[in-house]
Tab-separated table of N, CA and C in Angstrom:
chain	number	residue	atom	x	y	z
A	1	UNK	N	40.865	1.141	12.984
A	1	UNK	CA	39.659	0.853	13.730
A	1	UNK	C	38.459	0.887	12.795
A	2	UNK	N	37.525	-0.113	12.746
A	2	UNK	CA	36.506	-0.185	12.011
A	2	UNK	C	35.399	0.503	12.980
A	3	UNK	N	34.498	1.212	11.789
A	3	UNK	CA	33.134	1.802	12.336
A	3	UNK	C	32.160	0.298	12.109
A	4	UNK	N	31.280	0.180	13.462
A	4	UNK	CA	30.189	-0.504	13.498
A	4	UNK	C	28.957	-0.060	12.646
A	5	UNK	N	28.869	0.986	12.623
A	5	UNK	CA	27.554	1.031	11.620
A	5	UNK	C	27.383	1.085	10.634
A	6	UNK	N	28.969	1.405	9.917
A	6	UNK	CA	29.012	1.068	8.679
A	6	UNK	C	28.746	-0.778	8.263
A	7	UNK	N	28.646	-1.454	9.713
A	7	UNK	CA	29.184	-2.844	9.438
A	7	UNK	C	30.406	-3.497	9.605
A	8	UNK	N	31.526	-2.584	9.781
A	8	UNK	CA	33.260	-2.888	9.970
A	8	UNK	C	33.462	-3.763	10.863
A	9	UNK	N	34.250	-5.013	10.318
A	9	UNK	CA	34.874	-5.525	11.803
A	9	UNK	C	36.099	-5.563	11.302
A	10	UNK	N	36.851	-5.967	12.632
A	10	UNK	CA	38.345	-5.340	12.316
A	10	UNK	C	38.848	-7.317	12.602
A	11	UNK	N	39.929	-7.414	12.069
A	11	UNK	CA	40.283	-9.056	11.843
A	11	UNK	C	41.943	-8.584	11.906
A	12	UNK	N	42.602	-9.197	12.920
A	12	UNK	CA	44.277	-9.227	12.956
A	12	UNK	C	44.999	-10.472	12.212
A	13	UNK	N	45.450	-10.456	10.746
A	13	UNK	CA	45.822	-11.113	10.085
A	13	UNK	C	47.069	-11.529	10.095
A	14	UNK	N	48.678	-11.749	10.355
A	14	UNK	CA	49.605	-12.391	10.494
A	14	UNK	C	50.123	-10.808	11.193
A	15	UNK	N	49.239	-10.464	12.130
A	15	UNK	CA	49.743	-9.017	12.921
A	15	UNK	C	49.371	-7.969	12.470
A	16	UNK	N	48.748	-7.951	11.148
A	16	UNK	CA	48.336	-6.983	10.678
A	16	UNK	C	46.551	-6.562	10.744
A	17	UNK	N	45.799	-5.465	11.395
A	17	UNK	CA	44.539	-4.987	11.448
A	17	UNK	C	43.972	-4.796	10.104
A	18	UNK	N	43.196	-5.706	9.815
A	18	UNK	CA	42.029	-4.910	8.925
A	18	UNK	C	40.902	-4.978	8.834
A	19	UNK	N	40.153	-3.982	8.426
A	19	UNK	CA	38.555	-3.491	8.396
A	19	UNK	C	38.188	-4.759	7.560
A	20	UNK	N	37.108	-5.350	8.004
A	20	UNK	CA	36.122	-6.374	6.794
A	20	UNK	C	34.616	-5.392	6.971
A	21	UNK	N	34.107	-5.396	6.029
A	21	UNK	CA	32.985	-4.883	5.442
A	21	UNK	C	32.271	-6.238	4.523
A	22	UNK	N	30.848	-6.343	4.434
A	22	UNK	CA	29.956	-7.039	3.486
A	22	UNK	C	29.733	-5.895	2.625
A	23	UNK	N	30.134	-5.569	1.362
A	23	UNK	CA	29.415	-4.564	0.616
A	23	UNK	C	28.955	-5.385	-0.460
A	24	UNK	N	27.830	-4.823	-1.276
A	24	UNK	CA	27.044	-5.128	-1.894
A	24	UNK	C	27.467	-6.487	-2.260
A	25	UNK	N	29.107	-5.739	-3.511
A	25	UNK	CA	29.847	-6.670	-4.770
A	25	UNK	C	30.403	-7.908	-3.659
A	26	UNK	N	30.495	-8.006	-2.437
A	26	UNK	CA	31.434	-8.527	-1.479
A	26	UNK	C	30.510	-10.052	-1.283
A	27	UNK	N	29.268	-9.214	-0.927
A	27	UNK	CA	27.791	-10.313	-0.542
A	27	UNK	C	27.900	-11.350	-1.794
A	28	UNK	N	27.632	-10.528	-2.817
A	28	UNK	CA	27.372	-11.236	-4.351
A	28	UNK	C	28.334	-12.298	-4.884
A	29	UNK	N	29.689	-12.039	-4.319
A	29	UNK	CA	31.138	-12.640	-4.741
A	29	UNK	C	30.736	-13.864	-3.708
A	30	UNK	N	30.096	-13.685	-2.136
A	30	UNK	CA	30.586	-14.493	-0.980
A	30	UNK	C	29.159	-15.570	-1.521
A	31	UNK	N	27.727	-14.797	-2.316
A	31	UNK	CA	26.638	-15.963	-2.185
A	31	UNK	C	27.228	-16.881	-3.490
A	32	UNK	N	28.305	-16.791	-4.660
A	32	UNK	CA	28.676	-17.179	-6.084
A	32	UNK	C	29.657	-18.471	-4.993
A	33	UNK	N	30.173	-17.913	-4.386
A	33	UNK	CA	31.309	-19.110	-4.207
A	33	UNK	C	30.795	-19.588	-2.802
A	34	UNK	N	29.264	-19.769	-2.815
A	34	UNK	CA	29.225	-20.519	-1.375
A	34	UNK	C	29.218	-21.964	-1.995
A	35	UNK	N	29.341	-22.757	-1.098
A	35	UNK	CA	29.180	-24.510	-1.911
A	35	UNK	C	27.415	-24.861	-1.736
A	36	UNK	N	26.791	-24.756	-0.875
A	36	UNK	CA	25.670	-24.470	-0.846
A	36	UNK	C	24.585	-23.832	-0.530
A	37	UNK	N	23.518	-23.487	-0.989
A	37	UNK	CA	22.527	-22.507	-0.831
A	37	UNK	C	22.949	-21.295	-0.656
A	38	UNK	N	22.203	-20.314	-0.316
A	38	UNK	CA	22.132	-18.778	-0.135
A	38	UNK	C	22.263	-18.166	0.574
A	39	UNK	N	22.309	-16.704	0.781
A	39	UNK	CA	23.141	-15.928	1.849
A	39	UNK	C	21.796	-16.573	3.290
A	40	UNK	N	20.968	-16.432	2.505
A	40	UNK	CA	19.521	-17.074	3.766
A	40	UNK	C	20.106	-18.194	4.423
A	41	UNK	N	20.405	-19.040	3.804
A	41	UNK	CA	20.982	-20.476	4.364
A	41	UNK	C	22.363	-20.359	5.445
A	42	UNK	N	22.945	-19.786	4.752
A	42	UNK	CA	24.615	-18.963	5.878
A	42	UNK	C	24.135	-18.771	6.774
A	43	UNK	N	23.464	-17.507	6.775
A	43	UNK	CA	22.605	-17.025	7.898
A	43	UNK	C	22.570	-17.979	8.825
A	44	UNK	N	21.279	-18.847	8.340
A	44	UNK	CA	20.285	-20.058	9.458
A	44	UNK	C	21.778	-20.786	9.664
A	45	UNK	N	22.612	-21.061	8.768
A	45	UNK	CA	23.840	-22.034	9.476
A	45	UNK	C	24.581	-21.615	10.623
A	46	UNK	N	25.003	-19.996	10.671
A	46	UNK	CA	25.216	-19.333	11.708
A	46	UNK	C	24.656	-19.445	13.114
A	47	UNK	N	23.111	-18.981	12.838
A	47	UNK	CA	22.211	-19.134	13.938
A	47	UNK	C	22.210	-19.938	14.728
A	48	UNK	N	21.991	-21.196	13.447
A	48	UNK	CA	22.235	-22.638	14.536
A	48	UNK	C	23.431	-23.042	14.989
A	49	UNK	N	24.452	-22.664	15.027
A	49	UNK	CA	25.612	-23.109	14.978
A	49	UNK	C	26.227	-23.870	14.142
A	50	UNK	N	25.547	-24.671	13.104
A	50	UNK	CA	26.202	-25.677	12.213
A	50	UNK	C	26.640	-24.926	10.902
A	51	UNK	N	27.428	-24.139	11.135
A	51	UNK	CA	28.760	-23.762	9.874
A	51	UNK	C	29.643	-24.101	9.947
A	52	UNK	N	30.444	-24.190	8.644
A	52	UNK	CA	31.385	-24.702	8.323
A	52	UNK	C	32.984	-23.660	8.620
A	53	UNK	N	33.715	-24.295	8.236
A	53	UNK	CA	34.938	-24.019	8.498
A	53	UNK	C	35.064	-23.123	7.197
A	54	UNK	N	34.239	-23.566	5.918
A	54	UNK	CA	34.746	-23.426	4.675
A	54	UNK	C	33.876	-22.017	4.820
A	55	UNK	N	32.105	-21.997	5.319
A	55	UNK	CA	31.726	-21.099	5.678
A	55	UNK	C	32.335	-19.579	5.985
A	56	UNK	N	33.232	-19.931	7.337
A	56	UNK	CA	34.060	-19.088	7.998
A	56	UNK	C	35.113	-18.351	6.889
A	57	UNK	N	35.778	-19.410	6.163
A	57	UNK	CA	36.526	-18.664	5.395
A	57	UNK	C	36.197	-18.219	4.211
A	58	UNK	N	34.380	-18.268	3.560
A	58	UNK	CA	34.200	-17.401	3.131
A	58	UNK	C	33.793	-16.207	3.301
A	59	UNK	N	33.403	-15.948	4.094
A	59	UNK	CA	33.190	-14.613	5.521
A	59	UNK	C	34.133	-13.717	5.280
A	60	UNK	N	35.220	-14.338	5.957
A	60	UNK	CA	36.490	-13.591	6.288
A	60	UNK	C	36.975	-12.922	4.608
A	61	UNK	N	37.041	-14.082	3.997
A	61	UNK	CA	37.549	-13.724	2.214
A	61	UNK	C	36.664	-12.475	1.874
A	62	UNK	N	35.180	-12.382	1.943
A	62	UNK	CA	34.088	-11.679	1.109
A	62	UNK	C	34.413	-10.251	2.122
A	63	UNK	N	34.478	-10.437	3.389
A	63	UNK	CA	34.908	-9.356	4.397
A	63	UNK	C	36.033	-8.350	4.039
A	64	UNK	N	37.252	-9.253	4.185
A	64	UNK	CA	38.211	-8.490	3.253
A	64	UNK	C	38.607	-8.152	2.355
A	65	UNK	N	37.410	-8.482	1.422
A	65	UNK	CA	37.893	-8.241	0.066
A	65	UNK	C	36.524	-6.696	-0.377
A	66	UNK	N	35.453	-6.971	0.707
A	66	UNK	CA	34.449	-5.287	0.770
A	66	UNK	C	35.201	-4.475	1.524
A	67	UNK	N	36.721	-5.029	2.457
A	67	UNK	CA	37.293	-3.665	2.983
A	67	UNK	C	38.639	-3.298	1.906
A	68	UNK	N	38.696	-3.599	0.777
A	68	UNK	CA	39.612	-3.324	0.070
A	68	UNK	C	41.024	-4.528	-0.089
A	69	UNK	N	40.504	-5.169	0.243
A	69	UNK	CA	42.087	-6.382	0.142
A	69	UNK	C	42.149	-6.826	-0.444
A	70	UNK	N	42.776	-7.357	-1.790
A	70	UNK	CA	42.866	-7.608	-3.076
A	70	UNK	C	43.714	-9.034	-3.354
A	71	UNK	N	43.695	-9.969	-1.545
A	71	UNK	CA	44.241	-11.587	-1.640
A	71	UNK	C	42.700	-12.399	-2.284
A	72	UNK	N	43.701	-13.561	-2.094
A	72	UNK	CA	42.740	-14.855	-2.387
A	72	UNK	C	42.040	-15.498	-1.073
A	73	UNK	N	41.603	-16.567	-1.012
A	73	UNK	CA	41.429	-17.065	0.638
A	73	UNK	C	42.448	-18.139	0.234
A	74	UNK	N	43.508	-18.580	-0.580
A	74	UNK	CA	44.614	-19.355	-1.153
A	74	UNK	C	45.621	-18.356	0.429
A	75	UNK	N	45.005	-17.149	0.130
A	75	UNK	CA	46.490	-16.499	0.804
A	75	UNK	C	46.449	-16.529	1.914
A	76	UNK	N	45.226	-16.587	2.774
A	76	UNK	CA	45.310	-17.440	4.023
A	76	UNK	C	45.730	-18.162	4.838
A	77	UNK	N	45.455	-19.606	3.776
A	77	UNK	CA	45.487	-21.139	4.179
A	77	UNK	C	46.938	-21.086	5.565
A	78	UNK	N	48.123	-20.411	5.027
A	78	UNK	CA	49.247	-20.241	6.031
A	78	UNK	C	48.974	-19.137	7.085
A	79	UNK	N	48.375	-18.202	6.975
A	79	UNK	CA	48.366	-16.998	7.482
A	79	UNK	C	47.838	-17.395	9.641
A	80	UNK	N	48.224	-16.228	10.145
A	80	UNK	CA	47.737	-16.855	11.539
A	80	UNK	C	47.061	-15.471	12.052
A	81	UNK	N	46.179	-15.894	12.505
A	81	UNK	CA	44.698	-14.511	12.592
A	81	UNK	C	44.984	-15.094	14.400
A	82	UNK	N	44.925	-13.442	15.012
A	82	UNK	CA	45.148	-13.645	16.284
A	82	UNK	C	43.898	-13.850	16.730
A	83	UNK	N	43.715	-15.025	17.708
A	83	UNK	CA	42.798	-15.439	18.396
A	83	UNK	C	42.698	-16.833	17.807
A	84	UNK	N	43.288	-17.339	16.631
A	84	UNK	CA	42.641	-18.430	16.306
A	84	UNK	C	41.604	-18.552	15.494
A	85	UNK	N	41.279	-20.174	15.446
A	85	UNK	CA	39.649	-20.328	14.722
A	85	UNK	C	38.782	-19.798	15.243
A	86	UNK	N	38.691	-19.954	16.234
A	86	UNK	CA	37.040	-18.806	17.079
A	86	UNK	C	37.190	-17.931	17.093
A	87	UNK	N	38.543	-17.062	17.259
A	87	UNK	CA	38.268	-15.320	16.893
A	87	UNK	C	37.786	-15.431	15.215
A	88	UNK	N	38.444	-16.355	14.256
A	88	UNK	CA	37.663	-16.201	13.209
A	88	UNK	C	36.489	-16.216	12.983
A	89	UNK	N	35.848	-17.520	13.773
A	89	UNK	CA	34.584	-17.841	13.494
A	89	UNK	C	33.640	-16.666	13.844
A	90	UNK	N	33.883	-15.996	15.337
A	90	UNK	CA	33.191	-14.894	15.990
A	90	UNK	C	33.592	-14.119	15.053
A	91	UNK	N	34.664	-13.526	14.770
A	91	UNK	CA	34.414	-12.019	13.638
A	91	UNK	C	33.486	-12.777	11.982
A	92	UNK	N	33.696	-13.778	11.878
A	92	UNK	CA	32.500	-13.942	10.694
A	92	UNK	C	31.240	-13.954	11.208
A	93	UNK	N	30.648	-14.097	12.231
A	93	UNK	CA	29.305	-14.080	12.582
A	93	UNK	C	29.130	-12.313	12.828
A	94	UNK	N	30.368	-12.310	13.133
A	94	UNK	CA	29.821	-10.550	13.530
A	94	UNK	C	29.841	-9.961	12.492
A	95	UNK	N	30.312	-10.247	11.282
A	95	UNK	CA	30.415	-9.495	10.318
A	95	UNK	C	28.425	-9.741	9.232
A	96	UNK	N	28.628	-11.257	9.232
A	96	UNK	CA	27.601	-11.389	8.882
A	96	UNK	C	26.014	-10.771	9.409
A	97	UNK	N	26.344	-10.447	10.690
A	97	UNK	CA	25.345	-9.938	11.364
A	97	UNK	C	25.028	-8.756	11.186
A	98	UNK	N	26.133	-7.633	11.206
A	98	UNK	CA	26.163	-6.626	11.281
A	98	UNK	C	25.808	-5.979	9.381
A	99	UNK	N	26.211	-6.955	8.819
A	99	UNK	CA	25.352	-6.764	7.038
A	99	UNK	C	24.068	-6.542	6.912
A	100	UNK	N	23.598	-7.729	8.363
A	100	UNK	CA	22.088	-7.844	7.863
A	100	UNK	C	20.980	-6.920	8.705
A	101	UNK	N	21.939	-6.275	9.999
A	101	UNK	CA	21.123	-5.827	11.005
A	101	UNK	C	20.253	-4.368	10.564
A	102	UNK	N	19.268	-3.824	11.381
A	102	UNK	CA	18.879	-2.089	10.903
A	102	UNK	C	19.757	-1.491	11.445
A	103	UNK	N	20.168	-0.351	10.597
A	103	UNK	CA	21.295	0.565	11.290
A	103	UNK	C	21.044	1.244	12.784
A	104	UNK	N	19.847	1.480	13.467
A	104	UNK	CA	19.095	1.432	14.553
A	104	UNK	C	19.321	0.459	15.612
A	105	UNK	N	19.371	-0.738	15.253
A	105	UNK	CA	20.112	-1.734	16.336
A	105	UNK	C	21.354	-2.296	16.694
A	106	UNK	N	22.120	-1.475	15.636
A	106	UNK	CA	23.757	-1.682	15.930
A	106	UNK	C	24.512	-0.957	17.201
A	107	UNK	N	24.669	-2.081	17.968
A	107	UNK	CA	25.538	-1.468	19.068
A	107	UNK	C	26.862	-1.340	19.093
A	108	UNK	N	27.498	-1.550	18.571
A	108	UNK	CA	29.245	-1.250	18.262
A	108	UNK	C	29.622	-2.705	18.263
A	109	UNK	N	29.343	-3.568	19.415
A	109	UNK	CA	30.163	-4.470	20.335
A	109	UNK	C	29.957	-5.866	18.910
A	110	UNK	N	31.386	-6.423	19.574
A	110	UNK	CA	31.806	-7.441	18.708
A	110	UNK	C	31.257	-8.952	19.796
């Protein structure tokens, strides 16, 4: 179970639970391999709804790799995350959110 105020969201990967975290090195790795612009730009792509797929799976990659997971997003591409693309897409917005929020306005909920 991931803590919310640390930022944790929890992602079910081919059945398996794990914590994603944005930590610092995680942010820095996810703004190097975005294809364009900056964590600012993700953001506003989020907001508006117009992100990408590729977006999403850098989320999820930079997520699990600040909660300790040591794949590629190569190791993915087969992998089946319960819920689908929109449980993905929703745990990358929640994750992204919960990076950027004050620790004061975090309510747990995904």
């Amino acid at each position: 179970m991931g803590n919310p105020w640390r930022g944790d969201v929890v992602l079910v990967v081919d059945g398996q639970s794990h914590v994603m975290r944005l930590t610092l090195g995680a942010l820095a790795e996810l703004e190097t391999g975005l294809a364009s612009g900056s964590l600012v730009d993700l953001v506003q792509r989020f907001e508006s709804g117009g992100f990408s797929t590729r977006d999403v799976l850098a989320l999820i990659v930079a997520g699990l790799r600040g909660g300790g997971w040591t794949g590629r997003a190569s190791d993915l591409l087969s992998s089946e995350i319960d819920g689908g693309p929109m449980a993905a897409a929703r745990a990358a917005a929640a994750l992204l959110a919960r990076a950027f929020m004050l620790p004061e306005s975090r309510d747990g909920g995904v």
